[in-house]
């Protein structure tokens, strides 16, 4: 009975509106349970639409493995990275499911399929938007591989159409063009550099493909692309090396190569900004 009451109040708190941050960090859970008891005038009727982040988190965890983590994290960038701050188009609204046939999204159908299985399970308990699902799954992917724990606010609405084309950066861009591309999405050079640290997992050769650490930056600083194995160009994308050739970017690359904790902190902040880019939010 007491547990049921606690759950009820937790839902009340969660459903309290866009003002309430629907995070699910464990340390927040305690305050989410305790807070309603301390606040007067909680309107029980507003619990009509409970929304519990742990349902999404647990659903994702059932289907996510370390081997699938990189593809899932990439999905976040390819959904959210279409955001254009000037015309307010694109962004984190689940439109990626209409965009799998685009060349830049090749291979992401696999990640969408995995999340689709999680979505079926989660939907049977509580409807989840693709946008929320992808945002949570990316954070889970990072954590699963040993990266920072990232709290994800919930309540994104899905688009029912594809986003405009040509918004994601091409892998042939130089640092100046990359900065311009990220700037159009509202991201600074520092945020671009720290987000690019996502390439530390996956198949691009920056250390272990399933360990989220600061190896990406260490490799870029050491430049083994040309010195170690003799297999020039085997590690990283052209854009990764373009960053290392730019003074402003290199300054950040060195900072993150020397300080993994700072990388994790700044990545967390930039990830939160990424998954909130262009999102529209449910109001109840
Ligand atoms: C700076 C501009 C970026 C470019 C040009 C770029 C491009 C690419 C390309 C071409 C791949 C290889 C795909 C393949 O192997 O089939 C890749 C992989 C990946 N990208 Fe990016 N990306 C960029 C930024 C980002 C950002 C900001 C994130 C996430 C926050 C991200 C996450 C990933 C991940 C996790 C992979 C590995 C996927 C895997 O191995 O399965 N990328 N990216
Ligand atoms: C409680 O919320 C419901 C649904 O939002 C609303 O209809 C009702 O008037 C509210 N009651 C009070 C006392 O604020
Ligand atoms: C993804 O798409 C490719 C190319 O269209 C196809 O060969 C592959 O079987 C698809 N994979 C999944 C898991 O749907
Ligand atoms: C994303 O899709 C939602 C739902 O259709 C829409 O309301 C929103 O405007 C889209 N985002 C942007 C930045 O256009």
GROMACS .gro file of C-alpha atoms and ligand atoms in nm:
model
  369
    1UNK     CA    1   0.000   0.000   0.000
    2UNK     CA    2   0.276   0.243   0.097
    3UNK     CA    3   0.464   0.149  -0.219
    4UNK     CA    4   0.152   0.217  -0.424
    5UNK     CA    5   0.113   0.555  -0.261
    6UNK     CA    6   0.475   0.638  -0.330
    7UNK     CA    7   0.428   0.542  -0.693
    8UNK     CA    8   0.116   0.749  -0.721
    9UNK     CA    9   0.291   1.056  -0.588
   10UNK     CA   10   0.588   0.991  -0.812
   11UNK     CA   11   0.354   0.994  -1.111
   12UNK     CA   12   0.186   1.311  -0.988
   13UNK     CA   13   0.523   1.479  -0.974
   14UNK     CA   14   0.617   1.346  -1.316
   15UNK     CA   15   0.298   1.459  -1.476
   16UNK     CA   16   0.318   1.805  -1.329
   17UNK     CA   17   0.392   1.973  -1.660
   18UNK     CA   18   0.682   2.092  -1.872
   19UNK     CA   19   0.823   2.276  -1.572
   20UNK     CA   20   0.908   1.948  -1.402
   21UNK     CA   21   1.226   1.799  -1.534
   22UNK     CA   22   1.139   1.439  -1.614
   23UNK     CA   23   1.481   1.305  -1.540
   24UNK     CA   24   1.554   0.966  -1.400
   25UNK     CA   25   1.889   0.988  -1.234
   26UNK     CA   26   1.869   0.768  -0.930
   27UNK     CA   27   1.958   1.047  -0.695
   28UNK     CA   28   1.664   1.242  -0.837
   29UNK     CA   29   1.429   0.954  -0.771
   30UNK     CA   30   1.451   1.008  -0.396
   31UNK     CA   31   1.363   1.376  -0.425
   32UNK     CA   32   1.090   1.294  -0.678
   33UNK     CA   33   0.932   1.068  -0.419
   34UNK     CA   34   0.986   1.302  -0.126
   35UNK     CA   35   0.909   1.636  -0.290
   36UNK     CA   36   0.532   1.591  -0.333
   37UNK     CA   37   0.494   1.529   0.038
   38UNK     CA   38   0.661   1.858   0.111
   39UNK     CA   39   0.468   2.058  -0.148
   40UNK     CA   40   0.116   2.170  -0.065
   41UNK     CA   41  -0.175   2.168  -0.314
   42UNK     CA   42  -0.066   1.886  -0.541
   43UNK     CA   43  -0.353   1.826  -0.784
   44UNK     CA   44  -0.405   1.451  -0.792
   45UNK     CA   45  -0.608   1.475  -1.117
   46UNK     CA   46  -0.297   1.582  -1.303
   47UNK     CA   47  -0.170   1.225  -1.251
   48UNK     CA   48  -0.402   1.122  -1.534
   49UNK     CA   49  -0.110   1.084  -1.773
   50UNK     CA   50   0.172   0.920  -1.582
   51UNK     CA   51   0.508   0.925  -1.754
   52UNK     CA   52   0.784   0.726  -1.598
   53UNK     CA   53   1.134   0.752  -1.743
   54UNK     CA   54   1.250   0.425  -1.591
   55UNK     CA   55   1.001   0.237  -1.811
   56UNK     CA   56   1.183   0.369  -2.118
   57UNK     CA   57   1.524   0.311  -1.964
   58UNK     CA   58   1.446  -0.049  -1.870
   59UNK     CA   59   1.289  -0.120  -2.210
   60UNK     CA   60   1.600   0.005  -2.386
   61UNK     CA   61   1.833  -0.191  -2.159
   62UNK     CA   62   1.666  -0.518  -2.260
   63UNK     CA   63   1.772  -0.476  -2.622
   64UNK     CA   64   2.089  -0.269  -2.606
   65UNK     CA   65   2.431  -0.433  -2.604
   66UNK     CA   66   2.777  -0.276  -2.612
   67UNK     CA   67   2.814  -0.388  -2.971
   68UNK     CA   68   2.499  -0.198  -3.069
   69UNK     CA   69   2.585   0.112  -2.866
   70UNK     CA   70   2.777   0.303  -3.134
   71UNK     CA   71   2.501   0.270  -3.394
   72UNK     CA   72   2.242   0.383  -3.142
   73UNK     CA   73   2.448   0.687  -3.039
   74UNK     CA   74   2.497   0.775  -3.405
   75UNK     CA   75   2.120   0.767  -3.446
   76UNK     CA   76   2.092   1.055  -3.197
   77UNK     CA   77   2.313   1.280  -3.406
   78UNK     CA   78   2.134   1.188  -3.728
   79UNK     CA   79   1.794   1.270  -3.580
   80UNK     CA   80   1.888   1.582  -3.383
   81UNK     CA   81   2.169   1.705  -3.609
   82UNK     CA   82   1.927   1.819  -3.880
   83UNK     CA   83   1.828   2.111  -3.659
   84UNK     CA   84   1.857   2.455  -3.821
   85UNK     CA   85   1.847   2.733  -3.567
   86UNK     CA   86   1.760   3.000  -3.828
   87UNK     CA   87   1.452   2.844  -3.986
   88UNK     CA   88   1.381   2.628  -3.677
   89UNK     CA   89   1.346   2.315  -3.886
   90UNK     CA   90   1.470   1.964  -3.822
   91UNK     CA   91   1.593   1.861  -3.481
   92UNK     CA   92   1.516   1.593  -3.228
   93UNK     CA   93   1.167   1.491  -3.335
   94UNK     CA   94   1.195   1.128  -3.437
   95UNK     CA   95   1.192   1.211  -3.809
   96UNK     CA   96   1.492   0.982  -3.861
   97UNK     CA   97   1.250   0.691  -3.910
   98UNK     CA   98   1.140   0.858  -4.237
   99UNK     CA   99   1.499   0.924  -4.344
  100UNK     CA  100   1.665   0.580  -4.340
  101UNK     CA  101   1.699   0.573  -4.719
  102UNK     CA  102   1.922   0.881  -4.725
  103UNK     CA  103   2.285   0.791  -4.803
  104UNK     CA  104   2.417   0.956  -4.484
  105UNK     CA  105   2.189   0.727  -4.281
  106UNK     CA  106   2.311   0.401  -4.436
  107UNK     CA  107   2.323   0.128  -4.173
  108UNK     CA  108   2.106   0.312  -3.923
  109UNK     CA  109   1.808   0.094  -4.012
  110UNK     CA  110   1.976  -0.166  -3.791
  111UNK     CA  111   1.972   0.066  -3.490
  112UNK     CA  112   1.614   0.172  -3.563
  113UNK     CA  113   1.511  -0.193  -3.577
  114UNK     CA  114   1.666  -0.259  -3.236
  115UNK     CA  115   1.491   0.041  -3.083
  116UNK     CA  116   1.169  -0.063  -3.256
  117UNK     CA  117   1.168  -0.381  -3.051
  118UNK     CA  118   1.222  -0.181  -2.732
  119UNK     CA  119   0.947   0.060  -2.841
  120UNK     CA  120   0.694  -0.221  -2.879
  121UNK     CA  121   0.758  -0.334  -2.524
  122UNK     CA  122   0.759   0.016  -2.379
  123UNK     CA  123   0.446   0.118  -2.571
  124UNK     CA  124   0.256  -0.174  -2.418
  125UNK     CA  125   0.312  -0.013  -2.077
  126UNK     CA  126   0.332   0.354  -2.167
  127UNK     CA  127   0.347   0.522  -2.508
  128UNK     CA  128   0.689   0.661  -2.591
  129UNK     CA  129   0.782   0.894  -2.876
  130UNK     CA  130   1.065   0.796  -3.109
  131UNK     CA  131   1.238   1.120  -3.014
  132UNK     CA  132   1.234   1.039  -2.641
  133UNK     CA  133   1.328   0.679  -2.710
  134UNK     CA  134   1.630   0.773  -2.920
  135UNK     CA  135   1.741   1.040  -2.671
  136UNK     CA  136   1.726   0.792  -2.381
  137UNK     CA  137   1.883   0.509  -2.584
  138UNK     CA  138   2.182   0.725  -2.679
  139UNK     CA  139   2.240   0.814  -2.316
  140UNK     CA  140   2.211   0.448  -2.221
  141UNK     CA  141   2.460   0.358  -2.495
  142UNK     CA  142   2.713   0.606  -2.358
  143UNK     CA  143   2.668   0.482  -2.000
  144UNK     CA  144   2.681   0.116  -2.103
  145UNK     CA  145   3.022   0.172  -2.260
  146UNK     CA  146   3.155   0.341  -1.947
  147UNK     CA  147   3.084   0.704  -2.037
  148UNK     CA  148   2.904   0.964  -1.826
  149UNK     CA  149   2.554   0.915  -1.689
  150UNK     CA  150   2.336   1.163  -1.876
  151UNK     CA  151   1.995   1.268  -1.744
  152UNK     CA  152   1.744   1.305  -2.026
  153UNK     CA  153   1.438   1.524  -1.996
  154UNK     CA  154   1.129   1.354  -2.144
  155UNK     CA  155   0.821   1.465  -2.333
  156UNK     CA  156   0.937   1.517  -2.693
  157UNK     CA  157   0.675   1.499  -2.966
  158UNK     CA  158   0.738   1.311  -3.289
  159UNK     CA  159   0.725   1.462  -3.631
  160UNK     CA  160   0.516   1.281  -3.893
  161UNK     CA  161   0.735   1.387  -4.183
  162UNK     CA  162   1.100   1.378  -4.280
  163UNK     CA  163   1.322   1.676  -4.201
  164UNK     CA  164   1.477   1.888  -4.479
  165UNK     CA  165   1.774   1.722  -4.652
  166UNK     CA  166   2.137   1.833  -4.660
  167UNK     CA  167   2.160   1.941  -4.297
  168UNK     CA  168   2.409   1.685  -4.164
  169UNK     CA  169   2.781   1.758  -4.212
  170UNK     CA  170   2.950   1.563  -4.490
  171UNK     CA  171   3.264   1.370  -4.412
  172UNK     CA  172   3.459   1.571  -4.669
  173UNK     CA  173   3.423   1.904  -4.486
  174UNK     CA  174   3.721   2.098  -4.352
  175UNK     CA  175   3.728   2.254  -4.005
  176UNK     CA  176   3.591   2.589  -4.122
  177UNK     CA  177   3.296   2.424  -4.294
  178UNK     CA  178   3.238   2.195  -3.996
  179UNK     CA  179   3.227   2.495  -3.762
  180UNK     CA  180   2.977   2.665  -3.993
  181UNK     CA  181   2.765   2.349  -4.004
  182UNK     CA  182   2.752   2.315  -3.625
  183UNK     CA  183   2.701   2.685  -3.578
  184UNK     CA  184   2.382   2.658  -3.789
  185UNK     CA  185   2.259   2.403  -3.535
  186UNK     CA  186   2.343   2.641  -3.249
  187UNK     CA  187   2.663   2.467  -3.139
  188UNK     CA  188   2.995   2.629  -3.053
  189UNK     CA  189   3.331   2.499  -3.167
  190UNK     CA  190   3.389   2.350  -2.825
  191UNK     CA  191   3.055   2.169  -2.836
  192UNK     CA  192   3.133   2.037  -3.183
  193UNK     CA  193   3.468   1.904  -3.066
  194UNK     CA  194   3.331   1.741  -2.754
  195UNK     CA  195   3.039   1.580  -2.941
  196UNK     CA  196   3.280   1.446  -3.201
  197UNK     CA  197   3.432   1.251  -2.913
  198UNK     CA  198   3.138   1.013  -2.973
  199UNK     CA  199   3.358   0.866  -3.248
  200UNK     CA  200   3.563   0.711  -2.969
  201UNK     CA  201   3.315   0.419  -2.986
  202UNK     CA  202   3.225   0.232  -3.303
  203UNK     CA  203   3.423   0.120  -3.599
  204UNK     CA  204   3.653   0.415  -3.669
  205UNK     CA  205   3.952   0.272  -3.490
  206UNK     CA  206   3.988   0.501  -3.190
  207UNK     CA  207   4.077   0.239  -2.929
  208UNK     CA  208   3.813  -0.009  -2.819
  209UNK     CA  209   3.488   0.019  -3.021
  210UNK     CA  210   3.286  -0.048  -2.706
  211UNK     CA  211   3.464   0.169  -2.452
  212UNK     CA  212   3.353   0.529  -2.417
  213UNK     CA  213   3.665   0.712  -2.298
  214UNK     CA  214   3.889   0.995  -2.420
  215UNK     CA  215   4.097   0.780  -2.655
  216UNK     CA  216   3.956   0.972  -2.953
  217UNK     CA  217   4.131   1.288  -2.836
  218UNK     CA  218   4.451   1.111  -2.735
  219UNK     CA  219   4.477   0.954  -3.079
  220UNK     CA  220   4.414   1.286  -3.253
  221UNK     CA  221   4.686   1.451  -3.042
  222UNK     CA  222   4.935   1.170  -3.106
  223UNK     CA  223   4.856   1.156  -3.478
  224UNK     CA  224   4.933   0.781  -3.520
  225UNK     CA  225   4.740   0.807  -3.847
  226UNK     CA  226   5.071   0.860  -4.015
  227UNK     CA  227   5.321   0.733  -3.759
  228UNK     CA  228   5.226   0.407  -3.585
  229UNK     CA  229   5.093   0.125  -3.802
  230UNK     CA  230   5.189   0.270  -4.135
  231UNK     CA  231   4.826   0.234  -4.242
  232UNK     CA  232   4.760   0.601  -4.299
  233UNK     CA  233   4.393   0.693  -4.304
  234UNK     CA  234   4.277   0.374  -4.140
  235UNK     CA  235   4.192   0.549  -3.815
  236UNK     CA  236   3.916   0.808  -3.806
  237UNK     CA  237   3.729   1.007  -4.065
  238UNK     CA  238   3.867   1.294  -4.270
  239UNK     CA  239   3.661   1.528  -4.055
  240UNK     CA  240   3.818   1.393  -3.736
  241UNK     CA  241   4.165   1.480  -3.867
  242UNK     CA  242   4.039   1.813  -3.999
  243UNK     CA  243   3.951   1.909  -3.642
  244UNK     CA  244   4.303   1.824  -3.526
  245UNK     CA  245   4.447   2.056  -3.791
  246UNK     CA  246   4.249   2.354  -3.670
  247UNK     CA  247   4.411   2.557  -3.389
  248UNK     CA  248   4.089   2.639  -3.207
  249UNK     CA  249   3.968   2.278  -3.220
  250UNK     CA  250   4.310   2.140  -3.131
  251UNK     CA  251   4.311   2.345  -2.813
  252UNK     CA  252   3.996   2.158  -2.700
  253UNK     CA  253   4.123   1.824  -2.828
  254UNK     CA  254   4.430   1.862  -2.605
  255UNK     CA  255   4.219   1.960  -2.305
  256UNK     CA  256   4.001   1.649  -2.343
  257UNK     CA  257   4.301   1.425  -2.414
  258UNK     CA  258   4.449   1.535  -2.081
  259UNK     CA  259   4.131   1.535  -1.876
  260UNK     CA  260   3.874   1.262  -1.926
  261UNK     CA  261   3.654   1.391  -1.644
  262UNK     CA  262   3.622   1.724  -1.824
  263UNK     CA  263   3.543   1.540  -2.147
  264UNK     CA  264   3.263   1.352  -1.968
  265UNK     CA  265   3.122   1.669  -1.808
  266UNK     CA  266   3.127   1.870  -2.129
  267UNK     CA  267   2.996   1.577  -2.335
  268UNK     CA  268   2.705   1.541  -2.095
  269UNK     CA  269   2.613   1.908  -2.134
  270UNK     CA  270   2.647   1.905  -2.512
  271UNK     CA  271   2.449   1.580  -2.541
  272UNK     CA  272   2.164   1.730  -2.340
  273UNK     CA  273   2.166   2.032  -2.571
  274UNK     CA  274   2.172   1.802  -2.876
  275UNK     CA  275   1.874   1.593  -2.771
  276UNK     CA  276   1.674   1.907  -2.688
  277UNK     CA  277   1.754   2.074  -3.022
  278UNK     CA  278   1.436   2.168  -3.202
  279UNK     CA  279   1.225   1.941  -2.986
  280UNK     CA  280   0.865   2.030  -2.923
  281UNK     CA  281   0.733   1.915  -2.588
  282UNK     CA  282   0.411   1.772  -2.460
  283UNK     CA  283   0.244   2.007  -2.218
  284UNK     CA  284   0.078   1.756  -1.984
  285LIG     C1  285   3.158   1.628  -3.702
  285LIG     C2  286   3.078   1.582  -3.794
  285LIG     C3  287   3.049   1.437  -3.811
  285LIG     C4  288   3.065   1.365  -3.925
  285LIG     C5  289   3.112   1.418  -4.060
  285LIG     C6  290   3.030   1.229  -3.896
  285LIG     C7  291   3.032   1.125  -3.987
  285LIG     C8  292   3.033   0.993  -3.952
  285LIG     C9  293   3.061   0.884  -4.042
  285LIG    C10  294   3.087   0.898  -4.192
  285LIG    C11  295   3.063   0.770  -3.971
  285LIG    C12  296   3.095   0.630  -4.021
  285LIG    C13  297   2.973   0.552  -4.048
  285LIG    C14  298   3.008   0.413  -4.091
  285LIG     O1  299   3.111   0.359  -4.050
  285LIG     O2  300   2.928   0.357  -4.164
  285LIG    C15  301   3.033   0.806  -3.834
  285LIG    C16  302   3.023   0.718  -3.730
  285LIG    C17  303   2.975   0.752  -3.605
  285LIG     N1  304   2.930   0.876  -3.566
  285LIG    FE1  305   2.965   1.047  -3.663
  285LIG     N2  306   2.993   1.220  -3.766
  285LIG    C18  307   3.003   1.344  -3.709
  285LIG    C19  308   2.968   1.378  -3.580
  285LIG    C20  309   2.910   1.291  -3.489
  285LIG    C21  310   2.845   1.328  -3.367
  285LIG    C22  311   2.826   1.470  -3.318
  285LIG    C23  312   2.803   1.212  -3.307
  285LIG    C24  313   2.727   1.187  -3.182
  285LIG    C25  314   2.711   1.269  -3.083
  285LIG    C26  315   2.846   1.103  -3.392
  285LIG    C27  316   2.830   0.970  -3.362
  285LIG    C28  317   2.886   0.867  -3.437
  285LIG    C29  318   2.907   0.732  -3.389
  285LIG    C30  319   2.877   0.681  -3.249
  285LIG    C31  320   2.963   0.660  -3.495
  285LIG    C32  321   3.005   0.513  -3.496
  285LIG    C33  322   2.898   0.430  -3.556
  285LIG    C34  323   2.937   0.284  -3.569
  285LIG     O3  324   3.056   0.252  -3.577
  285LIG     O4  325   2.844   0.202  -3.574
  285LIG     N3  326   2.906   1.155  -3.503
  285LIG     N4  327   3.015   0.941  -3.827
  286LIG     C1  328  -0.698   1.961  -1.112
  286LIG     O1  329  -0.659   1.930  -1.247
  286LIG     C2  330  -0.771   1.900  -1.329
  286LIG     C3  331  -0.715   1.850  -1.464
  286LIG     O2  332  -0.607   1.928  -1.507
  286LIG     C4  333  -0.860   2.024  -1.340
  286LIG     O3  334  -0.969   1.996  -1.422
  286LIG     C5  335  -0.907   2.064  -1.201
  286LIG     O4  336  -0.982   2.182  -1.208
  286LIG     C6  337  -0.789   2.082  -1.107
  286LIG     N1  338  -0.838   2.101  -0.971
  286LIG     C7  339  -0.788   2.195  -0.890
  286LIG     C8  340  -0.844   2.200  -0.753
  286LIG     O5  341  -0.699   2.273  -0.925
  287LIG     C1  342   1.934  -0.222  -4.380
  287LIG     O1  343   1.935  -0.176  -4.513
  287LIG     C2  344   2.027  -0.246  -4.597
  287LIG     C3  345   2.032  -0.177  -4.732
  287LIG     O2  346   1.905  -0.139  -4.774
  287LIG     C4  347   1.985  -0.393  -4.606
  287LIG     O3  348   2.075  -0.464  -4.687
  287LIG     C5  349   1.983  -0.451  -4.465
  287LIG     O4  350   1.935  -0.583  -4.468
  287LIG     C6  351   1.896  -0.367  -4.371
  287LIG     N1  352   1.915  -0.417  -4.237
  287LIG     C7  353   1.812  -0.432  -4.148
  287LIG     C8  354   1.848  -0.482  -4.015
  287LIG     O5  355   1.699  -0.402  -4.178
  288LIG     C1  356   0.980   1.846  -3.498
  288LIG     O1  357   0.856   1.779  -3.511
  288LIG     C2  358   0.756   1.832  -3.427
  288LIG     C3  359   0.635   1.742  -3.435
  288LIG     O2  360   0.579   1.742  -3.564
  288LIG     C4  361   0.727   1.975  -3.472
  288LIG     O3  362   0.626   2.028  -3.390
  288LIG     C5  363   0.851   2.057  -3.459
  288LIG     O4  364   0.828   2.185  -3.512
  288LIG     C6  365   0.965   1.991  -3.532
  288LIG     N1  366   1.082   2.067  -3.499
  288LIG     C7  367   1.119   2.170  -3.568
  288LIG     C8  368   1.239   2.241  -3.515
  288LIG     O5  369   1.063   2.203  -3.669
   0.00000   0.00000   0.00000
